[in-house]
Amino acid sequence: MGPLKNSLFEPVEKEIVLVEEGIEAVADVEYAWLAELLNYIVVSGGKRVRPALTLLSGKIDGHFDLEVIIPVAIGIELLHTATLVHDDTIDLSSRRRGKPTAASVWGGGIATLAGDYLFSKSAQMVSRANSVRADRLFAETLMALCTGELEQSFTSHSENQDRQTYFRIIGNKTAALFSMATEAGAVVTGAAEEAVLALRDYGYNLGMAFQIVDDILDFTADEKELGKPVASDLLQGNLTLPSIMLKERQPDDNPIRAIFENRDRERKLALAIEMIRNSEIVPACYRVAQDFTARACEALKIFPESPSKRALFELADYLIDRQQ
Amino acid sequence: MGPLKNSLFEPVEKEIVLVEEGIEAVADVEYAWLAELLNYIVVSGGKRVRPALTLLSGKIDGHFDLEVIIPVAIGIELLHTATLVHDDTIDLSSRRRGKPTAASVWGGGIATLAGDYLFSKSAQMVSRANSVRADRLFAETLMALCTGELEQSFTSHSENQDRQTYFRIIGNKTAALFSMATEAGAVVTGAAEEAVLALRDYGYNLGMAFQIVDDILDFTADEKELGKPVASDLLQGNLTLPSIMLKERQPDDNPIRAIFENRDRERKLALAIEMIRNSEIVPACYRVAQDFTARACEALKIFPESPSKRALFELADYLIDRQQ
């Protein structure tokens, strides 16, 4: 769908254009083979939610230095992109956002290296802010992302995956990056410590809600909307909030074990999807997500009214209501 | 063989122990499954040449702050380790330093994530020096490493690989990290700009020589010394200086094309190894390596005599003379 052009990002509309240009410029490299690979990956049609969070967070207090905030916002989107490339490579995913993944076009080896390259480019962009704190935040965020993905891999196909595991994993693999996006926006614009912590808190809770909604849509949307197969997490052995709730509600009468053990998988998967769709599970999951967005918005109460604050509020609603 | 305990690293003997302890401490994490994985990877028996370079470079001018230099030296070794983990995963290598690779024990997905985790740990360690310049150097070095590996992948199995390609690739994939090791040692100890540039120059040329010797040993050593199959680069479609010289000297009468096309591969590979071993190619390659170490040592002329300077000189000789 490309960058969100609607009113959500209005306070940073011009800056988002600069971020998009900066992201595309990553593919301006000497070697044609590398330019083609990078261009394929970075021009992805992503919504650019994370850099928008950085920009809105940077602007909420009024401070704003384009030379500093734009590279950081670009760096955060590239970090996100790099992790997607590695995730797709590891999961052997064939499609992302409706087009073949880099791994399925160039092979896993080159996709892994392209992800590494984007990590380095991301670190380089963040370092342009000349902030040791932002550089450290970058390193810690990457560490959280990897810990989350590793825990997901290690617990995959285990029926012991519960809410606690799930919240810890999505806290690391999704909320940490949202939280970095908002915290870095505050840090590099020299916001007061109280503002930094409030924006970090907002970002973290928004990220939790975002991931929960993603995991709901994985069951409720159709393959075309998702750009990938329905219930792909369950297929890969990962329980998310909807399937954990199914397991909680019907511990002895659910198709999860059969799916994990690859017994009659196609029919059992269809059954799991139906059981989740035709139950109170979906609204219950949305209530959990809304609890997180409520906490996110609560964190913003220290800021006076401003267009950026309003946009951050609206973004929370939008992320809950979205259909893809 | 473990950290070099001999006289080479004598001026920084105590600090090397601290680096080794810091590297092992990377595996001190909350989750047992992650601790086991990280411990397997970081306790590798590596020679720790790169952190020693950082320490010797930091000490050459007399300045030295342990709080600053030790984390940077650790970070550089972890960066090296992370790239090895990814290389082994991409190349499907089964053994490294005589033991199974992480990818062959845990699978490629987890090995990729473990490499990413070590990148983040490395960035975090470097950031402890509170030097934006060191952070930027980290990012640029990682970018060079990836560019080198990517170019190697893209040119693999092509008969157009020539000296120019080779020097560019090893400049990125090996010399950039040596050069970062020495440059960072100078930068974070507040050395004068002239000293920073001289040490960078030393590191770069030393790295070029180191890789050329590695590529010679790949043909002249036996499998036990190498801890991997002989001529593994050629098997993977990569021409290095010895095989490039073979192609230059006998453009129409060499087994490279047959090996690349998988025709009678085992016999042709043995033939290539014999042709390289029983010719003037090996001494000619050593002369190229020695040209680089001569340039490396030349760069040190601006420094007064000191134990660290002497150690850097001796290291250059050692890297040429080593048998593994």
XYZ file of C-alpha atoms in Angstrom:
648
model
C 0.000 0.000 0.000
C 2.986 2.376 0.216
C 3.542 5.079 2.830
C 0.317 6.144 4.547
C -0.584 9.385 2.819
C -3.635 10.154 4.884
C -4.132 12.564 7.749
C -2.403 10.270 10.268
C 1.053 11.438 9.328
C 0.049 15.002 8.397
C 2.275 16.733 10.985
C 5.327 15.046 9.433
C 4.106 14.695 5.858
C 7.072 16.489 4.296
C 9.603 14.641 6.402
C 8.113 11.246 5.481
C 8.847 12.093 1.842
C 12.484 12.771 2.762
C 12.628 9.462 4.632
C 11.214 7.616 1.630
C 13.806 9.252 -0.630
C 16.566 8.353 1.819
C 15.417 4.738 1.914
C 15.407 4.520 -1.873
C 18.879 6.123 -1.971
C 20.255 3.069 -0.111
C 20.156 1.300 -3.475
C 22.362 3.975 -5.103
C 25.547 1.940 -4.993
C 28.405 1.424 -7.403
C 27.713 -2.213 -8.280
C 24.704 -2.877 -10.513
C 24.132 -6.348 -8.995
C 23.992 -4.866 -5.494
C 21.824 -1.910 -6.556
C 19.264 -4.288 -8.074
C 19.163 -6.456 -4.943
C 18.880 -3.524 -2.523
C 16.314 -1.712 -4.639
C 14.141 -4.829 -4.747
C 14.224 -5.059 -0.959
C 13.877 -1.444 0.178
C 11.201 -0.319 -2.296
C 8.724 -2.593 -0.620
C 5.447 -0.745 -0.360
C 5.792 -0.785 3.420
C 3.603 1.568 5.467
C 6.636 3.277 7.045
C 4.871 3.357 10.423
C 8.126 3.165 12.404
C 9.885 6.168 10.865
C 6.621 8.125 11.197
C 6.693 7.305 14.924
C 10.236 8.644 15.154
C 9.277 11.853 13.375
C 6.095 12.415 15.417
C 7.990 11.703 18.652
C 10.707 14.121 17.650
C 8.133 16.798 16.894
C 5.877 16.377 19.903
C 7.984 18.766 21.967
C 8.511 21.210 19.143
C 12.254 20.519 18.731
C 13.264 19.236 15.320
C 16.535 19.116 13.424
C 16.116 17.485 10.017
C 19.829 16.687 9.703
C 19.547 14.542 12.795
C 16.065 13.051 12.755
C 15.793 12.012 9.093
C 18.798 9.628 9.106
C 17.580 8.093 12.384
C 14.078 7.545 10.962
C 15.629 5.969 7.846
C 17.861 3.791 10.030
C 14.881 2.475 11.985
C 12.983 1.491 8.846
C 16.107 -0.210 7.463
C 16.551 -2.128 10.701
C 12.960 -3.318 10.356
C 13.532 -4.228 6.703
C 16.719 -6.144 7.530
C 14.928 -8.268 10.116
C 12.107 -9.015 7.653
C 14.659 -10.205 5.091
C 16.255 -12.544 7.630
C 12.888 -13.750 8.937
C 11.729 -14.607 5.437
C 15.006 -16.407 4.759
C 14.796 -18.426 7.960
C 11.088 -19.226 7.573
C 11.574 -20.079 3.882
C 8.680 -17.686 3.147
C 8.036 -17.348 -0.543
C 6.049 -14.096 -0.529
C 5.990 -10.823 1.422
C 3.649 -7.909 0.710
C 2.411 -9.729 -2.362
C 5.764 -10.197 -4.074
C 8.406 -12.947 -3.960
C 10.847 -12.593 -1.048
C 14.511 -11.757 -1.677
C 15.402 -15.276 -0.516
C 13.137 -16.865 -3.088
C 14.568 -14.682 -5.889
C 18.304 -14.637 -4.968
C 18.591 -17.615 -2.614
C 19.055 -17.750 1.143
C 22.783 -16.971 1.200
C 22.541 -13.704 -0.678
C 19.377 -12.734 1.229
C 21.198 -13.289 4.535
C 24.066 -11.071 3.395
C 21.649 -8.434 2.093
C 20.011 -8.390 5.543
C 23.440 -7.987 7.155
C 24.220 -5.158 4.748
C 20.988 -3.410 5.750
C 21.879 -3.834 9.449
C 25.138 -2.016 8.755
C 23.408 0.684 6.727
C 20.911 1.109 9.527
C 23.687 1.467 12.136
C 25.439 3.961 9.892
C 22.269 6.050 9.493
C 21.618 6.105 13.236
C 25.243 7.084 13.876
C 24.721 10.235 11.776
C 22.821 11.699 14.720
C 26.145 11.847 16.608
C 24.444 10.406 19.666
C 26.169 7.624 21.573
C 22.871 6.974 23.334
C 21.079 6.430 20.042
C 23.881 4.112 18.873
C 23.554 2.079 22.068
C 19.778 1.991 21.683
C 20.282 0.629 18.177
C 22.495 -2.199 19.480
C 20.112 -3.072 22.310
C 17.123 -3.083 19.989
C 18.834 -5.413 17.544
C 19.682 -7.653 20.495
C 16.032 -7.702 21.610
C 14.866 -8.472 18.068
C 17.251 -11.425 17.831
C 16.351 -12.704 21.308
C 12.666 -12.623 20.363
C 13.237 -14.444 17.086
C 15.535 -16.976 18.742
C 13.040 -17.711 21.516
C 10.351 -18.140 18.873
C 12.570 -20.627 17.041
C 13.465 -22.529 20.200
C 9.852 -22.805 21.410
C 8.426 -23.531 17.969
C 6.247 -26.666 17.732
C 6.104 -26.897 21.521
C 2.676 -27.050 23.122
C 4.092 -25.263 26.173
C 3.904 -21.905 24.392
C 1.665 -19.829 26.660
C 0.696 -16.176 27.112
C 3.851 -15.439 29.077
C 6.093 -16.823 26.313
C 4.020 -15.006 23.715
C 4.139 -11.594 25.389
C 7.880 -11.931 25.989
C 8.503 -12.897 22.369
C 6.413 -10.099 20.836
C 7.851 -7.659 23.390
C 11.273 -8.422 21.941
C 10.512 -9.000 18.296
C 8.012 -6.177 17.715
C 7.503 -3.810 20.653
C 11.256 -3.226 21.124
C 11.504 -1.711 17.655
C 8.398 0.474 18.065
C 9.807 1.577 21.389
C 13.173 2.369 19.821
C 11.420 4.346 17.079
C 9.707 6.642 19.571
C 12.541 6.757 22.117
C 15.167 7.571 19.484
C 12.979 10.368 18.112
C 12.947 11.903 21.579
C 16.622 11.226 22.377
C 18.135 12.715 19.246
C 16.022 15.869 19.448
C 17.253 16.455 22.988
C 13.893 15.910 24.735
C 13.736 15.943 28.543
C 14.219 12.547 30.225
C 10.548 12.417 31.281
C 9.504 12.871 27.660
C 11.962 10.195 26.500
C 10.528 7.677 28.956
C 6.922 8.559 28.132
C 7.516 8.138 24.396
C 9.367 4.868 24.954
C 6.387 3.661 26.969
C 3.965 4.759 24.241
C 6.028 2.980 21.567
C 6.358 -0.238 23.520
C 2.624 -0.559 24.230
C 1.702 0.462 20.697
C 4.062 -2.234 19.389
C 2.434 -4.872 21.581
C -1.023 -3.886 20.282
C 0.251 -3.788 16.705
C 1.621 -7.328 16.896
C -1.512 -8.709 18.545
C -3.657 -7.219 15.762
C -1.255 -8.684 13.199
C -1.678 -12.067 14.837
C -5.480 -11.715 14.820
C -5.485 -10.742 11.134
C -3.335 -13.808 10.406
C -6.504 -15.807 11.236
C -9.308 -13.467 10.149
C -8.064 -11.905 6.899
C -7.858 -13.744 3.608
C -4.699 -14.718 1.777
C -4.962 -11.821 -0.666
C -5.203 -9.213 2.101
C -2.333 -10.827 4.003
C -0.039 -11.296 1.008
C 0.819 -14.702 2.544
C -1.061 -17.885 3.551
C -3.691 -17.652 6.336
C -2.573 -18.926 9.772
C 1.047 -19.004 8.633
C 2.314 -18.761 12.235
C 0.430 -21.867 13.285
C 1.703 -23.644 10.182
C 5.250 -22.786 11.265
C 4.673 -24.135 14.759
C 4.260 -20.767 16.494
C 1.314 -20.142 18.788
C 0.071 -16.545 18.869
C -2.635 -15.017 21.053
C -5.620 -16.447 19.093
C -4.257 -20.008 19.058
C -3.090 -19.720 22.697
C -6.654 -18.703 23.654
C -8.018 -21.642 21.670
C -5.680 -23.937 23.612
C -6.668 -22.294 26.922
C -10.385 -22.647 26.217
C -10.325 -26.139 24.767
C -7.164 -27.759 26.116
C -8.163 -31.294 25.129
C -10.264 -30.635 22.075
C -8.246 -28.576 19.611
C -6.350 -29.417 16.435
C -3.025 -27.806 17.450
C -1.195 -31.015 18.364
C -2.265 -32.670 15.123
C -1.018 -29.654 13.128
C 2.330 -29.668 14.978
C 2.663 -33.394 14.387
C 1.760 -32.992 10.741
C -1.244 -35.334 10.963
C -4.047 -34.478 8.505
C -2.599 -30.982 8.537
C -4.637 -29.202 5.884
C -7.995 -30.216 7.362
C -6.869 -29.583 10.942
C -5.585 -26.140 10.018
C -8.906 -25.226 8.399
C -10.602 -26.480 11.564
C -8.382 -24.322 13.832
C -9.115 -21.263 11.690
C -12.858 -21.933 11.891
C -12.755 -22.543 15.652
C -10.979 -19.213 16.169
C -13.152 -17.236 13.757
C -16.451 -18.591 15.090
C -15.832 -17.962 18.765
C -15.341 -15.188 21.273
C -11.582 -15.478 20.764
C -11.262 -12.702 18.193
C -13.061 -10.015 20.268
C -11.146 -11.193 23.364
C -7.842 -10.730 21.506
C -8.935 -7.258 20.388
C -9.651 -6.370 24.019
C -6.084 -7.329 24.946
C -4.769 -5.190 22.095
C -6.959 -2.282 23.218
C -5.590 -2.543 26.753
C -2.144 -1.969 25.280
C -3.214 0.988 23.137
C -4.958 2.488 26.180
C -1.666 2.235 28.093
C 0.154 3.729 25.112
C -2.182 6.743 25.006
C -2.049 7.121 28.797
C 1.733 7.585 28.529
C 1.185 10.643 26.329
C -0.758 12.553 29.011
C 2.344 14.530 30.075
C 2.467 16.287 26.701
C 0.381 19.382 25.911
C -2.024 19.172 22.974
C -0.296 19.346 19.593
C -0.840 18.008 16.069
C 1.872 15.367 16.688
C 0.255 14.182 19.907
C -3.105 13.947 18.135
C -1.509 11.936 15.341
C 0.002 9.486 17.846
C -3.462 9.023 19.403
C -5.060 8.462 16.017
C -2.321 6.043 15.019
C -3.234 3.878 18.006
C -6.851 3.704 16.806
C -5.798 3.106 13.242
C -3.534 0.179 14.138
C -6.409 -1.505 15.949
C -8.958 -0.904 13.180
C -6.803 -1.793 10.165
C -7.729 -4.733 7.969
C -4.191 -5.482 6.756
C 44.935 -23.373 19.272
C 43.398 -20.758 21.633
C 44.679 -17.242 22.217
C 48.334 -16.849 21.229
C 50.174 -17.031 24.531
C 53.641 -16.447 23.149
C 55.784 -13.343 23.132
C 53.846 -11.775 20.260
C 51.149 -10.391 22.525
C 53.400 -9.845 25.552
C 52.839 -6.086 25.805
C 49.089 -6.697 26.166
C 49.163 -10.141 27.790
C 47.031 -9.134 30.788
C 44.508 -7.296 28.676
C 44.083 -10.274 26.312
C 42.980 -12.306 29.336
C 40.343 -9.664 30.116
C 39.181 -9.756 26.503
C 38.889 -13.544 26.613
C 36.854 -13.325 29.820
C 34.627 -10.666 28.278
C 34.047 -12.828 25.211
C 33.078 -15.801 27.361
C 30.753 -13.568 29.421
C 28.646 -13.007 26.293
C 27.165 -16.434 26.992
C 26.069 -15.414 30.500
C 22.421 -14.889 29.616
C 19.155 -15.688 31.336
C 17.964 -18.408 28.979
C 19.764 -21.757 29.148
C 19.075 -22.518 25.475
C 20.645 -19.214 24.420
C 23.591 -19.576 26.823
C 24.428 -22.981 25.350
C 24.246 -21.696 21.774
C 26.351 -18.586 22.465
C 28.903 -20.473 24.533
C 29.368 -23.000 21.735
C 30.060 -20.205 19.272
C 32.224 -17.768 21.245
C 34.484 -20.310 22.982
C 35.987 -21.213 19.680
C 39.712 -21.559 20.176
C 40.252 -18.567 17.900
C 43.663 -16.887 17.939
C 42.168 -13.515 18.986
C 44.498 -11.719 16.572
C 42.045 -8.862 15.958
C 41.505 -7.811 19.595
C 45.271 -8.076 20.122
C 45.698 -5.629 17.238
C 43.289 -3.228 18.926
C 45.145 -3.460 22.226
C 48.610 -3.063 20.680
C 47.379 -0.120 18.585
C 45.878 1.490 21.666
C 49.121 1.053 23.562
C 51.575 2.134 20.884
C 51.295 5.757 21.914
C 51.273 5.016 25.622
C 47.646 6.050 26.196
C 45.406 3.308 27.527
C 42.085 3.255 29.362
C 40.943 -0.300 30.102
C 37.301 0.717 30.526
C 37.301 1.939 26.956
C 39.649 -0.357 25.052
C 38.587 -3.754 26.433
C 34.926 -3.544 25.294
C 36.046 -2.332 21.861
C 38.510 -5.226 21.518
C 35.758 -7.647 22.568
C 33.350 -6.039 20.100
C 35.796 -6.498 17.228
C 36.295 -10.200 17.962
C 32.506 -10.671 18.227
C 32.009 -8.932 14.900
C 34.521 -11.351 13.386
C 32.782 -14.304 15.063
C 29.354 -13.178 13.828
C 30.561 -13.012 10.229
C 32.106 -16.503 10.517
C 28.778 -17.874 11.767
C 26.935 -16.348 8.813
C 29.620 -17.433 6.326
C 29.452 -21.025 7.549
C 25.656 -20.935 7.349
C 25.670 -19.568 3.814
C 28.445 -21.880 2.588
C 26.795 -24.887 4.309
C 30.204 -25.574 5.915
C 30.065 -28.498 8.294
C 33.230 -27.818 10.307
C 35.191 -24.805 11.563
C 38.340 -25.004 13.686
C 37.905 -28.745 13.916
C 34.394 -28.783 15.349
C 30.912 -28.831 13.782
C 29.625 -25.364 12.826
C 26.674 -23.819 14.690
C 24.593 -24.216 11.525
C 25.269 -27.936 11.376
C 24.352 -28.387 15.067
C 21.353 -26.012 15.393
C 20.312 -25.516 11.755
C 20.707 -22.528 9.460
C 17.841 -20.465 10.865
C 19.085 -20.422 14.432
C 22.682 -19.922 13.294
C 21.615 -16.880 11.255
C 19.859 -15.393 14.296
C 22.827 -16.198 16.545
C 25.049 -14.305 14.100
C 22.628 -11.363 14.197
C 22.668 -11.495 17.987
C 26.468 -11.326 17.957
C 26.350 -8.337 15.597
C 24.174 -6.549 18.133
C 26.415 -7.571 21.027
C 29.401 -6.350 19.069
C 27.757 -2.974 18.374
C 26.844 -2.696 22.044
C 30.418 -3.401 23.152
C 31.851 -0.838 20.750
C 29.289 1.728 21.927
C 30.672 1.417 25.476
C 33.647 3.493 24.368
C 31.266 6.462 24.067
C 32.792 7.336 20.727
C 30.506 8.225 17.856
C 33.478 7.811 15.537
C 34.021 4.231 16.736
C 30.298 3.488 16.309
C 30.421 4.801 12.760
C 33.559 2.795 12.059
C 31.717 -0.299 13.279
C 28.841 0.322 10.850
C 31.162 1.009 7.916
C 33.216 -2.082 8.630
C 30.142 -4.290 8.747
C 29.090 -2.756 5.448
C 32.474 -3.540 3.894
C 32.338 -7.120 5.203
C 28.902 -7.651 3.642
C 29.909 -6.022 0.364
C 32.924 -8.335 0.171
C 30.878 -11.433 0.899
C 28.136 -10.359 -1.511
C 30.611 -9.720 -4.316
C 32.148 -13.131 -3.651
C 28.691 -14.725 -3.913
C 27.799 -12.841 -7.076
C 31.084 -13.645 -8.839
C 31.208 -17.242 -7.629
C 31.679 -19.892 -10.346
C 32.543 -17.190 -12.870
C 35.803 -17.569 -14.745
C 36.067 -13.779 -14.919
C 37.310 -13.600 -11.326
C 40.695 -11.879 -11.666
C 43.262 -10.221 -9.395
C 41.308 -6.979 -9.317
C 38.115 -8.742 -8.162
C 40.124 -10.771 -5.658
C 41.918 -7.811 -4.080
C 38.663 -5.860 -3.865
C 36.871 -8.786 -2.223
C 39.582 -9.534 0.357
C 39.994 -5.807 0.994
C 36.363 -5.745 2.053
C 35.922 -9.127 3.682
C 39.216 -9.322 5.610
C 41.377 -6.201 5.497
C 38.497 -3.894 6.504
C 38.156 -5.693 9.831
C 41.908 -5.725 10.524
C 41.947 -2.050 9.662
C 39.007 -1.381 11.973
C 40.790 -3.290 14.758
C 43.862 -1.063 14.590
C 42.031 2.170 13.764
C 39.531 1.745 16.590
C 42.339 1.062 19.058
C 43.853 4.405 18.104
C 40.556 6.320 17.925
C 39.178 5.332 21.314
C 42.448 6.047 23.097
C 42.466 9.544 21.670
C 45.514 9.124 19.418
C 46.550 11.955 17.088
C 45.018 11.837 13.595
C 48.370 10.962 12.023
C 48.647 7.939 14.336
C 45.070 6.876 13.567
C 45.755 6.922 9.834
C 49.092 5.111 10.185
C 47.535 2.343 12.278
C 44.592 2.015 9.881
C 47.110 1.661 7.062
C 49.061 -0.970 9.001
C 45.884 -2.937 9.753
C 44.619 -2.836 6.197
C 47.868 -4.090 4.665
C 48.309 -6.702 7.374
C 44.784 -7.942 6.678
C 45.512 -8.248 2.955
C 48.656 -10.292 3.715
C 46.777 -12.411 6.265
C 44.065 -13.343 3.772
C 46.542 -14.133 0.998
C 48.439 -16.490 3.346
C 45.118 -18.069 4.347
C 44.346 -18.610 0.692
C 47.796 -20.146 0.092
C 47.392 -22.490 3.079
C 44.002 -23.542 1.684
C 46.049 -25.276 -1.058
C 49.278 -26.221 0.733
C 48.138 -27.385 4.198
C 46.413 -30.687 4.875
C 42.810 -31.120 5.980
C 43.793 -31.704 9.616
C 45.774 -28.455 9.833
C 42.996 -26.524 8.100
C 40.116 -28.019 10.079
C 38.218 -28.084 6.747
C 38.679 -29.672 3.314
C 41.680 -28.625 1.191
C 40.915 -26.132 -1.613
C 37.487 -25.431 -0.177
C 37.315 -22.027 -1.906
C 37.824 -23.546 -5.317
C 35.218 -26.190 -4.487
C 32.778 -23.379 -3.695
C 33.482 -21.633 -6.971
C 35.725 -18.896 -5.586
C 39.073 -18.164 -7.178
C 41.772 -16.926 -4.783
C 45.293 -15.741 -5.576
C 46.792 -19.233 -6.144
C 44.014 -20.353 -8.505
C 43.970 -16.957 -10.247
C 47.723 -17.316 -10.867
C 47.149 -20.825 -12.215
C 44.555 -19.421 -14.616
C 46.904 -16.560 -15.615
C 49.798 -18.915 -16.288
C 47.869 -21.639 -18.060
C 44.723 -19.988 -19.367
C 43.793 -22.859 -21.685
C 45.203 -25.814 -19.812
C 43.813 -25.806 -16.266
C 41.070 -27.785 -14.524
C 39.119 -24.763 -13.158
C 36.340 -24.778 -15.739
C 35.791 -28.515 -15.249
C 35.590 -28.025 -11.470
C 33.106 -25.150 -11.850
C 31.027 -27.234 -14.242
C 31.156 -30.223 -11.921
C 32.782 -32.485 -14.502
C 35.025 -35.195 -13.003
C 35.330 -32.860 -10.025
C 37.292 -34.918 -7.539
C 40.080 -35.764 -9.960
C 40.203 -32.247 -11.402
C 40.402 -30.728 -7.940
C 43.334 -32.989 -7.019
C 44.958 -31.932 -10.286
C 44.505 -28.219 -9.526
C 46.014 -28.695 -6.067
C 49.002 -30.524 -7.555
C 49.484 -27.914 -10.282
C 49.549 -25.147 -7.679
C 51.764 -26.995 -5.202
C 54.317 -28.088 -7.791
C 54.905 -24.745 -9.422
C 56.281 -21.298 -8.777
C 52.781 -20.150 -7.795
C 53.145 -20.622 -4.049
C 56.358 -18.570 -3.687
C 54.886 -15.949 -6.034
C 51.809 -15.653 -3.790
C 54.025 -15.337 -0.735
C 55.875 -12.484 -2.442
C 52.578 -10.659 -2.916
C 51.729 -11.204 0.759
C 55.175 -9.931 1.772
C 54.681 -6.776 -0.277
C 51.615 -6.082 1.856
C 53.377 -6.773 5.172
C 56.233 -4.523 4.043
C 53.698 -1.753 3.431
C 52.117 -2.483 6.815
C 55.453 -2.153 8.623
C 56.366 0.946 6.632
C 53.234 2.638 8.014
C 54.567 2.204 11.555
C 57.678 4.281 10.921
C 56.146 7.397 12.473
C 56.051 5.729 15.904
C 59.042 5.687 18.248
C 60.366 2.277 19.332
C 58.177 0.561 21.929
C 57.240 -2.992 22.934
C 53.868 -2.568 21.171
C 55.476 -1.410 17.955
C 57.883 -4.350 18.087
C 54.970 -6.730 18.629
C 53.147 -5.324 15.585
C 56.293 -5.885 13.503
C 56.669 -9.442 14.766
C 52.995 -10.135 14.161
C 53.498 -9.304 10.492
C 56.284 -11.910 10.270
C 54.285 -14.434 12.221
C 51.234 -14.127 9.972
C 53.409 -14.836 6.934
C 55.254 -17.784 8.494
C 52.301 -19.553 10.152
C 51.303 -23.021 9.029
C 47.609 -22.761 10.018
